[in-house]
JSON list of N, CA and C in Angstrom, two decimals:
[
{"chain": "A", "resi": 164, "resn": "UNK", "atom": "N", "xyz": [-14.00, -8.86, 3.38]},
{"chain": "A", "resi": 164, "resn": "UNK", "atom": "CA", "xyz": [-12.66, -8.36, 2.65]},
{"chain": "A", "resi": 164, "resn": "UNK", "atom": "C", "xyz": [-12.11, -9.89, 2.25]},
{"chain": "A", "resi": 165, "resn": "UNK", "atom": "N", "xyz": [-12.47, -10.02, 1.24]},
{"chain": "A", "resi": 165, "resn": "UNK", "atom": "CA", "xyz": [-11.74, -11.77, 0.44]},
{"chain": "A", "resi": 165, "resn": "UNK", "atom": "C", "xyz": [-10.23, -11.13, 0.24]},
{"chain": "A", "resi": 166, "resn": "UNK", "atom": "N", "xyz": [-9.83, -11.94, 0.88]},
{"chain": "A", "resi": 166, "resn": "UNK", "atom": "CA", "xyz": [-7.89, -12.43, 0.67]},
{"chain": "A", "resi": 166, "resn": "UNK", "atom": "C", "xyz": [-7.78, -13.02, -0.83]},
{"chain": "A", "resi": 167, "resn": "UNK", "atom": "N", "xyz": [-7.29, -12.87, -1.62]},
{"chain": "A", "resi": 167, "resn": "UNK", "atom": "CA", "xyz": [-6.44, -13.40, -2.87]},
{"chain": "A", "resi": 167, "resn": "UNK", "atom": "C", "xyz": [-5.48, -14.00, -2.31]},
{"chain": "A", "resi": 168, "resn": "UNK", "atom": "N", "xyz": [-5.17, -15.39, -3.44]},
{"chain": "A", "resi": 168, "resn": "UNK", "atom": "CA", "xyz": [-3.90, -15.78, -2.82]},
{"chain": "A", "resi": 168, "resn": "UNK", "atom": "C", "xyz": [-2.26, -15.47, -2.90]},
{"chain": "A", "resi": 169, "resn": "UNK", "atom": "N", "xyz": [-2.22, -14.21, -3.79]},
{"chain": "A", "resi": 169, "resn": "UNK", "atom": "CA", "xyz": [-1.55, -13.16, -4.15]},
{"chain": "A", "resi": 169, "resn": "UNK", "atom": "C", "xyz": [-1.10, -12.17, -3.55]},
{"chain": "A", "resi": 170, "resn": "UNK", "atom": "N", "xyz": [-2.32, -11.78, -2.24]},
{"chain": "A", "resi": 170, "resn": "UNK", "atom": "CA", "xyz": [-1.71, -10.46, -1.33]},
{"chain": "A", "resi": 170, "resn": "UNK", "atom": "C", "xyz": [-0.86, -10.16, -0.77]},
{"chain": "A", "resi": 171, "resn": "UNK", "atom": "N", "xyz": [-0.03, -10.83, -0.44]},
{"chain": "A", "resi": 171, "resn": "UNK", "atom": "CA", "xyz": [1.59, -11.00, 0.76]},
{"chain": "A", "resi": 171, "resn": "UNK", "atom": "C", "xyz": [2.09, -10.85, -0.62]},
{"chain": "A", "resi": 172, "resn": "UNK", "atom": "N", "xyz": [1.92, -11.25, -1.36]},
{"chain": "A", "resi": 172, "resn": "UNK", "atom": "CA", "xyz": [2.70, -10.71, -2.21]},
{"chain": "A", "resi": 172, "resn": "UNK", "atom": "C", "xyz": [2.78, -9.55, -3.04]},
{"chain": "A", "resi": 173, "resn": "UNK", "atom": "N", "xyz": [1.50, -8.92, -3.61]},
{"chain": "A", "resi": 173, "resn": "UNK", "atom": "CA", "xyz": [1.34, -7.99, -4.20]},
{"chain": "A", "resi": 173, "resn": "UNK", "atom": "C", "xyz": [1.50, -6.86, -2.64]},
{"chain": "A", "resi": 174, "resn": "UNK", "atom": "N", "xyz": [1.54, -6.93, -1.18]},
{"chain": "A", "resi": 174, "resn": "UNK", "atom": "CA", "xyz": [1.77, -6.01, -0.05]},
{"chain": "A", "resi": 174, "resn": "UNK", "atom": "C", "xyz": [3.31, -5.68, -0.39]},
{"chain": "A", "resi": 175, "resn": "UNK", "atom": "N", "xyz": [4.01, -6.51, -0.24]},
{"chain": "A", "resi": 175, "resn": "UNK", "atom": "CA", "xyz": [5.06, -6.54, -0.29]},
{"chain": "A", "resi": 175, "resn": "UNK", "atom": "C", "xyz": [5.91, -5.60, -1.54]},
{"chain": "A", "resi": 176, "resn": "UNK", "atom": "N", "xyz": [4.94, -5.93, -2.83]},
{"chain": "A", "resi": 176, "resn": "UNK", "atom": "CA", "xyz": [5.82, -4.98, -4.48]},
{"chain": "A", "resi": 176, "resn": "UNK", "atom": "C", "xyz": [4.89, -3.45, -3.76]},
{"chain": "A", "resi": 177, "resn": "UNK", "atom": "N", "xyz": [3.44, -3.70, -2.99]},
{"chain": "A", "resi": 177, "resn": "UNK", "atom": "CA", "xyz": [2.69, -1.98, -2.47]},
{"chain": "A", "resi": 177, "resn": "UNK", "atom": "C", "xyz": [3.83, -1.32, -1.79]},
{"chain": "A", "resi": 178, "resn": "UNK", "atom": "N", "xyz": [4.56, -2.18, -0.82]},
{"chain": "A", "resi": 178, "resn": "UNK", "atom": "CA", "xyz": [5.03, -1.26, 0.41]},
{"chain": "A", "resi": 178, "resn": "UNK", "atom": "C", "xyz": [6.46, -0.90, -0.84]},
{"chain": "A", "resi": 179, "resn": "UNK", "atom": "N", "xyz": [7.70, -1.91, -1.59]},
{"chain": "A", "resi": 179, "resn": "UNK", "atom": "CA", "xyz": [8.37, -1.57, -1.83]},
{"chain": "A", "resi": 179, "resn": "UNK", "atom": "C", "xyz": [7.94, -0.13, -3.19]},
{"chain": "A", "resi": 180, "resn": "UNK", "atom": "N", "xyz": [7.24, 0.11, -3.69]},
{"chain": "A", "resi": 180, "resn": "UNK", "atom": "CA", "xyz": [7.31, 0.87, -4.50]},
{"chain": "A", "resi": 180, "resn": "UNK", "atom": "C", "xyz": [6.14, 2.06, -3.54]},
{"chain": "A", "resi": 181, "resn": "UNK", "atom": "N", "xyz": [5.85, 1.63, -2.94]},
{"chain": "A", "resi": 181, "resn": "UNK", "atom": "CA", "xyz": [5.32, 3.21, -1.86]},
{"chain": "A", "resi": 181, "resn": "UNK", "atom": "C", "xyz": [6.71, 3.94, -1.26]},
{"chain": "A", "resi": 182, "resn": "UNK", "atom": "N", "xyz": [7.84, 2.81, -0.78]},
{"chain": "A", "resi": 182, "resn": "UNK", "atom": "CA", "xyz": [8.45, 3.46, -0.16]},
{"chain": "A", "resi": 182, "resn": "UNK", "atom": "C", "xyz": [9.35, 4.47, -1.16]},
{"chain": "A", "resi": 183, "resn": "UNK", "atom": "N", "xyz": [9.57, 3.71, -2.75]},
{"chain": "A", "resi": 183, "resn": "UNK", "atom": "CA", "xyz": [9.97, 4.76, -3.52]},
{"chain": "A", "resi": 183, "resn": "UNK", "atom": "C", "xyz": [9.17, 6.08, -4.15]},
{"chain": "A", "resi": 184, "resn": "UNK", "atom": "N", "xyz": [8.13, 5.69, -4.04]},
{"chain": "A", "resi": 184, "resn": "UNK", "atom": "CA", "xyz": [7.31, 7.20, -4.41]},
{"chain": "A", "resi": 184, "resn": "UNK", "atom": "C", "xyz": [7.58, 7.82, -2.91]},
{"chain": "A", "resi": 185, "resn": "UNK", "atom": "N", "xyz": [7.44, 7.95, -1.76]},
{"chain": "A", "resi": 185, "resn": "UNK", "atom": "CA", "xyz": [7.91, 8.56, -0.60]},
{"chain": "A", "resi": 185, "resn": "UNK", "atom": "C", "xyz": [9.41, 9.39, -0.65]},
{"chain": "A", "resi": 186, "resn": "UNK", "atom": "N", "xyz": [10.24, 8.17, -1.27]},
{"chain": "A", "resi": 186, "resn": "UNK", "atom": "CA", "xyz": [11.70, 9.00, -1.29]},
{"chain": "A", "resi": 186, "resn": "UNK", "atom": "C", "xyz": [11.35, 10.31, -2.93]},
{"chain": "A", "resi": 187, "resn": "UNK", "atom": "N", "xyz": [10.21, 10.02, -3.34]},
{"chain": "A", "resi": 187, "resn": "UNK", "atom": "CA", "xyz": [10.49, 10.87, -4.68]},
{"chain": "A", "resi": 187, "resn": "UNK", "atom": "C", "xyz": [10.19, 12.27, -3.97]},
{"chain": "A", "resi": 188, "resn": "UNK", "atom": "N", "xyz": [9.20, 11.81, -3.52]},
{"chain": "A", "resi": 188, "resn": "UNK", "atom": "CA", "xyz": [8.42, 12.89, -2.99]},
{"chain": "A", "resi": 188, "resn": "UNK", "atom": "C", "xyz": [9.32, 14.10, -1.81]},
{"chain": "A", "resi": 189, "resn": "UNK", "atom": "N", "xyz": [10.55, 13.46, -1.43]},
{"chain": "A", "resi": 189, "resn": "UNK", "atom": "CA", "xyz": [11.12, 14.21, -0.07]},
{"chain": "A", "resi": 189, "resn": "UNK", "atom": "C", "xyz": [11.34, 13.61, 0.92]},
{"chain": "A", "resi": 190, "resn": "UNK", "atom": "N", "xyz": [10.53, 12.29, 0.98]},
{"chain": "A", "resi": 190, "resn": "UNK", "atom": "CA", "xyz": [10.54, 11.59, 2.10]},
{"chain": "A", "resi": 190, "resn": "UNK", "atom": "C", "xyz": [12.58, 10.85, 2.67]},
{"chain": "A", "resi": 191, "resn": "UNK", "atom": "N", "xyz": [12.55, 11.03, 3.64]},
{"chain": "A", "resi": 191, "resn": "UNK", "atom": "CA", "xyz": [13.74, 9.87, 3.61]},
{"chain": "A", "resi": 191, "resn": "UNK", "atom": "C", "xyz": [13.34, 8.85, 3.91]},
{"chain": "A", "resi": 192, "resn": "UNK", "atom": "N", "xyz": [14.37, 8.25, 3.71]},
{"chain": "A", "resi": 192, "resn": "UNK", "atom": "CA", "xyz": [14.52, 6.60, 3.23]},
{"chain": "A", "resi": 192, "resn": "UNK", "atom": "C", "xyz": [13.83, 5.70, 5.24]},
{"chain": "A", "resi": 193, "resn": "UNK", "atom": "N", "xyz": [13.32, 4.78, 4.67]},
{"chain": "A", "resi": 193, "resn": "UNK", "atom": "CA", "xyz": [12.63, 4.16, 5.80]},
{"chain": "A", "resi": 193, "resn": "UNK", "atom": "C", "xyz": [13.65, 3.27, 6.83]},
{"chain": "A", "resi": 194, "resn": "UNK", "atom": "N", "xyz": [14.02, 3.79, 8.29]},
{"chain": "A", "resi": 194, "resn": "UNK", "atom": "CA", "xyz": [14.50, 3.44, 8.61]},
{"chain": "A", "resi": 194, "resn": "UNK", "atom": "C", "xyz": [14.44, 1.82, 8.78]},
{"chain": "A", "resi": 195, "resn": "UNK", "atom": "N", "xyz": [15.45, 0.98, 9.23]},
{"chain": "A", "resi": 195, "resn": "UNK", "atom": "CA", "xyz": [15.75, -0.09, 9.39]},
{"chain": "A", "resi": 195, "resn": "UNK", "atom": "C", "xyz": [14.84, -0.81, 10.16]},
{"chain": "A", "resi": 196, "resn": "UNK", "atom": "N", "xyz": [14.77, -0.23, 11.54]},
{"chain": "A", "resi": 196, "resn": "UNK", "atom": "CA", "xyz": [13.83, -0.39, 12.81]},
{"chain": "A", "resi": 196, "resn": "UNK", "atom": "C", "xyz": [12.17, -0.02, 12.93]},
{"chain": "A", "resi": 197, "resn": "UNK", "atom": "N", "xyz": [12.16, 0.44, 11.39]},
{"chain": "A", "resi": 197, "resn": "UNK", "atom": "CA", "xyz": [10.92, 0.48, 11.23]},
{"chain": "A", "resi": 197, "resn": "UNK", "atom": "C", "xyz": [9.50, -0.60, 11.03]},
{"chain": "A", "resi": 198, "resn": "UNK", "atom": "N", "xyz": [8.61, -1.09, 12.31]},
{"chain": "A", "resi": 198, "resn": "UNK", "atom": "CA", "xyz": [8.17, -1.99, 11.86]},
{"chain": "A", "resi": 198, "resn": "UNK", "atom": "C", "xyz": [6.97, -1.97, 10.51]},
{"chain": "A", "resi": 199, "resn": "UNK", "atom": "N", "xyz": [7.04, -3.16, 10.00]},
{"chain": "A", "resi": 199, "resn": "UNK", "atom": "CA", "xyz": [6.09, -3.35, 9.00]},
{"chain": "A", "resi": 199, "resn": "UNK", "atom": "C", "xyz": [4.60, -2.18, 9.13]},
{"chain": "A", "resi": 200, "resn": "UNK", "atom": "N", "xyz": [3.75, -2.65, 10.36]},
{"chain": "A", "resi": 200, "resn": "UNK", "atom": "CA", "xyz": [2.71, -2.04, 10.45]},
{"chain": "A", "resi": 200, "resn": "UNK", "atom": "C", "xyz": [2.97, -0.62, 10.57]},
{"chain": "A", "resi": 201, "resn": "UNK", "atom": "N", "xyz": [4.14, 0.10, 11.25]},
{"chain": "A", "resi": 201, "resn": "UNK", "atom": "CA", "xyz": [4.12, 1.74, 10.75]},
{"chain": "A", "resi": 201, "resn": "UNK", "atom": "C", "xyz": [4.26, 1.63, 9.39]},
{"chain": "A", "resi": 202, "resn": "UNK", "atom": "N", "xyz": [4.88, 0.98, 8.84]},
{"chain": "A", "resi": 202, "resn": "UNK", "atom": "CA", "xyz": [5.51, 1.04, 6.86]},
{"chain": "A", "resi": 202, "resn": "UNK", "atom": "C", "xyz": [4.02, 1.44, 6.25]},
{"chain": "A", "resi": 203, "resn": "UNK", "atom": "N", "xyz": [3.41, 0.68, 6.61]},
{"chain": "A", "resi": 203, "resn": "UNK", "atom": "CA", "xyz": [1.84, 0.23, 5.76]},
{"chain": "A", "resi": 203, "resn": "UNK", "atom": "C", "xyz": [1.37, 1.74, 6.27]},
{"chain": "A", "resi": 204, "resn": "UNK", "atom": "N", "xyz": [1.12, 2.23, 7.14]},
{"chain": "A", "resi": 204, "resn": "UNK", "atom": "CA", "xyz": [0.33, 2.89, 8.20]},
{"chain": "A", "resi": 204, "resn": "UNK", "atom": "C", "xyz": [1.20, 4.31, 7.10]},
{"chain": "A", "resi": 205, "resn": "UNK", "atom": "N", "xyz": [2.23, 4.97, 7.09]},
{"chain": "A", "resi": 205, "resn": "UNK", "atom": "CA", "xyz": [2.75, 5.72, 6.69]},
{"chain": "A", "resi": 205, "resn": "UNK", "atom": "C", "xyz": [2.69, 5.53, 4.79]},
{"chain": "A", "resi": 206, "resn": "UNK", "atom": "N", "xyz": [3.19, 4.88, 4.31]},
{"chain": "A", "resi": 206, "resn": "UNK", "atom": "CA", "xyz": [2.60, 4.68, 2.79]},
{"chain": "A", "resi": 206, "resn": "UNK", "atom": "C", "xyz": [0.84, 4.97, 2.41]},
{"chain": "A", "resi": 207, "resn": "UNK", "atom": "N", "xyz": [0.23, 4.50, 3.61]},
{"chain": "A", "resi": 207, "resn": "UNK", "atom": "CA", "xyz": [-0.74, 4.46, 3.38]},
{"chain": "A", "resi": 207, "resn": "UNK", "atom": "C", "xyz": [-1.96, 5.60, 3.45]},
{"chain": "A", "resi": 208, "resn": "UNK", "atom": "N", "xyz": [-1.01, 6.76, 5.09]},
{"chain": "A", "resi": 208, "resn": "UNK", "atom": "CA", "xyz": [-1.61, 8.05, 4.34]},
{"chain": "A", "resi": 208, "resn": "UNK", "atom": "C", "xyz": [-1.05, 8.53, 3.81]},
{"chain": "A", "resi": 209, "resn": "UNK", "atom": "N", "xyz": [0.05, 8.49, 3.21]},
{"chain": "A", "resi": 209, "resn": "UNK", "atom": "CA", "xyz": [0.70, 9.33, 1.81]},
{"chain": "A", "resi": 209, "resn": "UNK", "atom": "C", "xyz": [-0.03, 9.04, 1.16]},
{"chain": "A", "resi": 210, "resn": "UNK", "atom": "N", "xyz": [-0.51, 8.08, 0.30]},
{"chain": "A", "resi": 210, "resn": "UNK", "atom": "CA", "xyz": [-1.37, 7.87, -0.69]},
{"chain": "A", "resi": 210, "resn": "UNK", "atom": "C", "xyz": [-2.54, 8.94, -0.62]},
{"chain": "A", "resi": 211, "resn": "UNK", "atom": "N", "xyz": [-3.27, 8.27, 0.63]},
{"chain": "A", "resi": 211, "resn": "UNK", "atom": "CA", "xyz": [-4.71, 9.40, 1.06]},
{"chain": "A", "resi": 211, "resn": "UNK", "atom": "C", "xyz": [-4.22, 10.99, 0.96]},
{"chain": "A", "resi": 212, "resn": "UNK", "atom": "N", "xyz": [-3.25, 10.96, 1.15]},
{"chain": "A", "resi": 212, "resn": "UNK", "atom": "CA", "xyz": [-2.82, 12.53, 0.81]},
{"chain": "A", "resi": 212, "resn": "UNK", "atom": "C", "xyz": [-2.71, 13.08, -0.11]},
{"chain": "A", "resi": 213, "resn": "UNK", "atom": "N", "xyz": [-2.25, 12.26, -0.91]},
{"chain": "A", "resi": 213, "resn": "UNK", "atom": "CA", "xyz": [-1.93, 12.74, -2.27]},
{"chain": "A", "resi": 213, "resn": "UNK", "atom": "C", "xyz": [-3.10, 12.72, -3.38]},
{"chain": "A", "resi": 214, "resn": "UNK", "atom": "N", "xyz": [-4.35, 12.01, -2.55]},
{"chain": "A", "resi": 214, "resn": "UNK", "atom": "CA", "xyz": [-5.30, 11.35, -3.04]},
{"chain": "A", "resi": 214, "resn": "UNK", "atom": "C", "xyz": [-5.52, 10.70, -4.83]},
{"chain": "A", "resi": 215, "resn": "UNK", "atom": "N", "xyz": [-4.22, 9.53, -4.21]},
{"chain": "A", "resi": 215, "resn": "UNK", "atom": "CA", "xyz": [-3.68, 8.48, -5.27]},
{"chain": "A", "resi": 215, "resn": "UNK", "atom": "C", "xyz": [-5.08, 7.58, -4.72]},
{"chain": "A", "resi": 216, "resn": "UNK", "atom": "N", "xyz": [-5.27, 7.12, -3.44]},
{"chain": "A", "resi": 216, "resn": "UNK", "atom": "CA", "xyz": [-6.22, 6.07, -2.86]},
{"chain": "A", "resi": 216, "resn": "UNK", "atom": "C", "xyz": [-7.47, 6.94, -1.99]},
{"chain": "A", "resi": 217, "resn": "UNK", "atom": "N", "xyz": [-8.71, 6.37, -2.00]},
{"chain": "A", "resi": 217, "resn": "UNK", "atom": "CA", "xyz": [-9.71, 7.05, -0.85]},
{"chain": "A", "resi": 217, "resn": "UNK", "atom": "C", "xyz": [-9.27, 6.73, -0.22]},
{"chain": "A", "resi": 218, "resn": "UNK", "atom": "N", "xyz": [-9.20, 7.47, 1.45]},
{"chain": "A", "resi": 218, "resn": "UNK", "atom": "CA", "xyz": [-9.42, 7.37, 2.56]},
{"chain": "A", "resi": 218, "resn": "UNK", "atom": "C", "xyz": [-10.91, 6.68, 3.30]},
{"chain": "A", "resi": 219, "resn": "UNK", "atom": "N", "xyz": [-10.05, 5.36, 4.14]},
{"chain": "A", "resi": 219, "resn": "UNK", "atom": "CA", "xyz": [-10.99, 4.58, 4.54]},
{"chain": "A", "resi": 219, "resn": "UNK", "atom": "C", "xyz": [-11.61, 5.37, 6.15]},
{"chain": "A", "resi": 220, "resn": "UNK", "atom": "N", "xyz": [-13.11, 5.38, 6.01]},
{"chain": "A", "resi": 220, "resn": "UNK", "atom": "CA", "xyz": [-13.56, 5.66, 7.17]},
{"chain": "A", "resi": 220, "resn": "UNK", "atom": "C", "xyz": [-12.97, 5.64, 8.41]},
{"chain": "A", "resi": 221, "resn": "UNK", "atom": "N", "xyz": [-13.30, 6.06, 9.52]},
{"chain": "A", "resi": 221, "resn": "UNK", "atom": "CA", "xyz": [-12.44, 6.76, 10.62]},
{"chain": "A", "resi": 221, "resn": "UNK", "atom": "C", "xyz": [-12.25, 5.18, 11.71]},
{"chain": "A", "resi": 222, "resn": "UNK", "atom": "N", "xyz": [-13.36, 4.64, 11.82]},
{"chain": "A", "resi": 222, "resn": "UNK", "atom": "CA", "xyz": [-14.03, 3.46, 12.09]},
{"chain": "A", "resi": 222, "resn": "UNK", "atom": "C", "xyz": [-13.34, 2.20, 11.42]},
{"chain": "A", "resi": 223, "resn": "UNK", "atom": "N", "xyz": [-13.21, 1.83, 9.87]},
{"chain": "A", "resi": 223, "resn": "UNK", "atom": "CA", "xyz": [-12.46, 1.16, 9.83]},
{"chain": "A", "resi": 223, "resn": "UNK", "atom": "C", "xyz": [-10.90, 1.08, 9.09]},
{"chain": "A", "resi": 224, "resn": "UNK", "atom": "N", "xyz": [-10.23, 2.84, 9.82]},
{"chain": "A", "resi": 224, "resn": "UNK", "atom": "CA", "xyz": [-8.68, 2.58, 9.88]},
{"chain": "A", "resi": 224, "resn": "UNK", "atom": "C", "xyz": [-8.08, 1.61, 10.95]},
{"chain": "A", "resi": 225, "resn": "UNK", "atom": "N", "xyz": [-7.49, 0.67, 10.56]},
{"chain": "A", "resi": 225, "resn": "UNK", "atom": "CA", "xyz": [-7.03, -0.37, 11.15]},
{"chain": "A", "resi": 225, "resn": "UNK", "atom": "C", "xyz": [-6.05, -1.23, 9.67]},
{"chain": "A", "resi": 226, "resn": "UNK", "atom": "N", "xyz": [-4.75, -1.76, 10.95]},
{"chain": "A", "resi": 226, "resn": "UNK", "atom": "CA", "xyz": [-3.62, -2.69, 10.27]},
{"chain": "A", "resi": 226, "resn": "UNK", "atom": "C", "xyz": [-4.43, -3.95, 8.58]},
{"chain": "A", "resi": 227, "resn": "UNK", "atom": "N", "xyz": [-4.93, -4.58, 9.28]},
{"chain": "A", "resi": 227, "resn": "UNK", "atom": "CA", "xyz": [-5.88, -5.25, 7.90]},
{"chain": "A", "resi": 227, "resn": "UNK", "atom": "C", "xyz": [-6.39, -4.33, 7.03]},
{"chain": "A", "resi": 228, "resn": "UNK", "atom": "N", "xyz": [-7.07, -3.36, 7.22]},
{"chain": "A", "resi": 228, "resn": "UNK", "atom": "CA", "xyz": [-7.79, -2.37, 6.11]},
{"chain": "A", "resi": 228, "resn": "UNK", "atom": "C", "xyz": [-6.99, -1.74, 5.20]},
{"chain": "A", "resi": 229, "resn": "UNK", "atom": "N", "xyz": [-5.83, -1.60, 5.66]},
{"chain": "A", "resi": 229, "resn": "UNK", "atom": "CA", "xyz": [-4.90, -0.50, 5.23]},
{"chain": "A", "resi": 229, "resn": "UNK", "atom": "C", "xyz": [-4.35, -1.01, 4.35]},
{"chain": "A", "resi": 230, "resn": "UNK", "atom": "N", "xyz": [-3.57, -2.48, 4.55]},
{"chain": "A", "resi": 230, "resn": "UNK", "atom": "CA", "xyz": [-3.04, -3.27, 4.15]},
{"chain": "A", "resi": 230, "resn": "UNK", "atom": "C", "xyz": [-4.01, -3.72, 2.68]},
{"chain": "A", "resi": 231, "resn": "UNK", "atom": "N", "xyz": [-5.38, -4.28, 2.43]},
{"chain": "A", "resi": 231, "resn": "UNK", "atom": "CA", "xyz": [-6.45, -4.57, 1.69]},
{"chain": "A", "resi": 231, "resn": "UNK", "atom": "C", "xyz": [-5.98, -3.00, 0.95]},
{"chain": "A", "resi": 232, "resn": "UNK", "atom": "N", "xyz": [-6.08, -1.92, 1.20]},
{"chain": "A", "resi": 232, "resn": "UNK", "atom": "CA", "xyz": [-6.38, -0.94, 0.40]},
{"chain": "A", "resi": 232, "resn": "UNK", "atom": "C", "xyz": [-4.79, -0.74, -0.49]},
{"chain": "A", "resi": 233, "resn": "UNK", "atom": "N", "xyz": [-3.67, -0.64, 0.37]},
{"chain": "A", "resi": 233, "resn": "UNK", "atom": "CA", "xyz": [-2.51, -0.91, -0.51]},
{"chain": "A", "resi": 233, "resn": "UNK", "atom": "C", "xyz": [-2.47, -2.22, -1.44]},
{"chain": "A", "resi": 234, "resn": "UNK", "atom": "N", "xyz": [-3.10, -3.36, -1.45]},
{"chain": "A", "resi": 234, "resn": "UNK", "atom": "CA", "xyz": [-3.34, -4.23, -2.07]},
{"chain": "A", "resi": 234, "resn": "UNK", "atom": "C", "xyz": [-3.86, -4.22, -3.40]},
{"chain": "A", "resi": 235, "resn": "UNK", "atom": "N", "xyz": [-5.27, -3.18, -3.27]},
{"chain": "A", "resi": 235, "resn": "UNK", "atom": "CA", "xyz": [-5.99, -2.65, -4.09]},
{"chain": "A", "resi": 235, "resn": "UNK", "atom": "C", "xyz": [-5.33, -1.44, -5.09]},
{"chain": "A", "resi": 236, "resn": "UNK", "atom": "N", "xyz": [-4.35, -0.82, -4.46]},
{"chain": "A", "resi": 236, "resn": "UNK", "atom": "CA", "xyz": [-3.92, -0.09, -5.06]},
{"chain": "A", "resi": 236, "resn": "UNK", "atom": "C", "xyz": [-3.01, -0.05, -6.00]},
{"chain": "A", "resi": 237, "resn": "UNK", "atom": "N", "xyz": [-1.95, -1.43, -5.49]},
{"chain": "A", "resi": 237, "resn": "UNK", "atom": "CA", "xyz": [-1.15, -1.54, -6.89]},
{"chain": "A", "resi": 237, "resn": "UNK", "atom": "C", "xyz": [-1.73, -2.82, -7.53]},
{"chain": "A", "resi": 238, "resn": "UNK", "atom": "N", "xyz": [-2.66, -3.69, -7.48]},
{"chain": "A", "resi": 238, "resn": "UNK", "atom": "CA", "xyz": [-3.22, -4.46, -8.35]},
{"chain": "A", "resi": 238, "resn": "UNK", "atom": "C", "xyz": [-3.79, -3.01, -9.09]},
{"chain": "A", "resi": 239, "resn": "UNK", "atom": "N", "xyz": [-4.38, -2.17, -9.35]},
{"chain": "A", "resi": 239, "resn": "UNK", "atom": "CA", "xyz": [-4.97, -1.76, -10.27]},
{"chain": "A", "resi": 239, "resn": "UNK", "atom": "C", "xyz": [-3.63, -0.84, -11.23]},
{"chain": "A", "resi": 240, "resn": "UNK", "atom": "N", "xyz": [-2.49, -0.95, -10.80]},
{"chain": "A", "resi": 240, "resn": "UNK", "atom": "CA", "xyz": [-1.18, -0.16, -11.36]},
{"chain": "A", "resi": 240, "resn": "UNK", "atom": "C", "xyz": [-0.24, -1.39, -11.91]},
{"chain": "A", "resi": 241, "resn": "UNK", "atom": "N", "xyz": [-0.48, -2.29, -11.88]},
{"chain": "A", "resi": 241, "resn": "UNK", "atom": "CA", "xyz": [-0.40, -3.33, -12.68]},
{"chain": "A", "resi": 241, "resn": "UNK", "atom": "C", "xyz": [-1.15, -3.74, -13.49]},
{"chain": "A", "resi": 242, "resn": "UNK", "atom": "N", "xyz": [-0.34, -3.97, -15.13]},
{"chain": "A", "resi": 242, "resn": "UNK", "atom": "CA", "xyz": [-0.50, -4.29, -16.51]},
{"chain": "A", "resi": 242, "resn": "UNK", "atom": "C", "xyz": [-1.95, -6.15, -16.30]},
{"chain": "A", "resi": 243, "resn": "UNK", "atom": "N", "xyz": [-2.91, -5.62, -16.63]},
{"chain": "A", "resi": 243, "resn": "UNK", "atom": "CA", "xyz": [-3.72, -6.93, -16.47]},
{"chain": "A", "resi": 243, "resn": "UNK", "atom": "C", "xyz": [-3.35, -8.22, -16.40]},
{"chain": "A", "resi": 244, "resn": "UNK", "atom": "N", "xyz": [-2.08, -8.63, -17.51]},
{"chain": "A", "resi": 244, "resn": "UNK", "atom": "CA", "xyz": [-1.44, -9.99, -17.62]},
{"chain": "A", "resi": 244, "resn": "UNK", "atom": "C", "xyz": [-0.59, -9.96, -16.59]},
{"chain": "A", "resi": 245, "resn": "UNK", "atom": "N", "xyz": [-0.13, -9.02, -15.63]},
{"chain": "A", "resi": 245, "resn": "UNK", "atom": "CA", "xyz": [0.57, -9.25, -14.65]},
{"chain": "A", "resi": 245, "resn": "UNK", "atom": "C", "xyz": [0.75, -11.07, -14.16]},
{"chain": "A", "resi": 246, "resn": "UNK", "atom": "N", "xyz": [1.56, -11.48, -13.57]},
{"chain": "A", "resi": 246, "resn": "UNK", "atom": "CA", "xyz": [1.61, -12.78, -13.02]},
{"chain": "A", "resi": 246, "resn": "UNK", "atom": "C", "xyz": [1.16, -13.28, -11.78]},
{"chain": "A", "resi": 247, "resn": "UNK", "atom": "N", "xyz": [1.07, -11.56, -10.85]},
{"chain": "A", "resi": 247, "resn": "UNK", "atom": "CA", "xyz": [0.14, -11.50, -9.36]},
{"chain": "A", "resi": 247, "resn": "UNK", "atom": "C", "xyz": [-1.13, -11.48, -9.59]},
{"chain": "A", "resi": 248, "resn": "UNK", "atom": "N", "xyz": [-1.82, -11.05, -10.47]},
{"chain": "A", "resi": 248, "resn": "UNK", "atom": "CA", "xyz": [-3.17, -10.79, -10.47]},
{"chain": "A", "resi": 248, "resn": "UNK", "atom": "C", "xyz": [-3.69, -11.63, -11.33]},
{"chain": "A", "resi": 249, "resn": "UNK", "atom": "N", "xyz": [-3.06, -13.24, -11.18]},
{"chain": "A", "resi": 249, "resn": "UNK", "atom": "CA", "xyz": [-3.63, -14.54, -11.76]},
{"chain": "A", "resi": 249, "resn": "UNK", "atom": "C", "xyz": [-3.60, -15.10, -10.58]}
]
């Protein structure tokens, strides 16, 4: 799994958009005390459930791989000329 120079910023953007998507789906607001790890897992599982991303195999379902999936997801949502993709 190759890491890009903007992965941290892409992950942050993916979490922001993922939380907004979850709210539109009827989920409550993520509480202030929820850890980033739990937020990543919740958004990942929601996107898998809605078939917006393909699920990881059970043996590869861990934090870094879930983060990578979210980065890939948000990268595909952005226009090709977006500054975080260069």
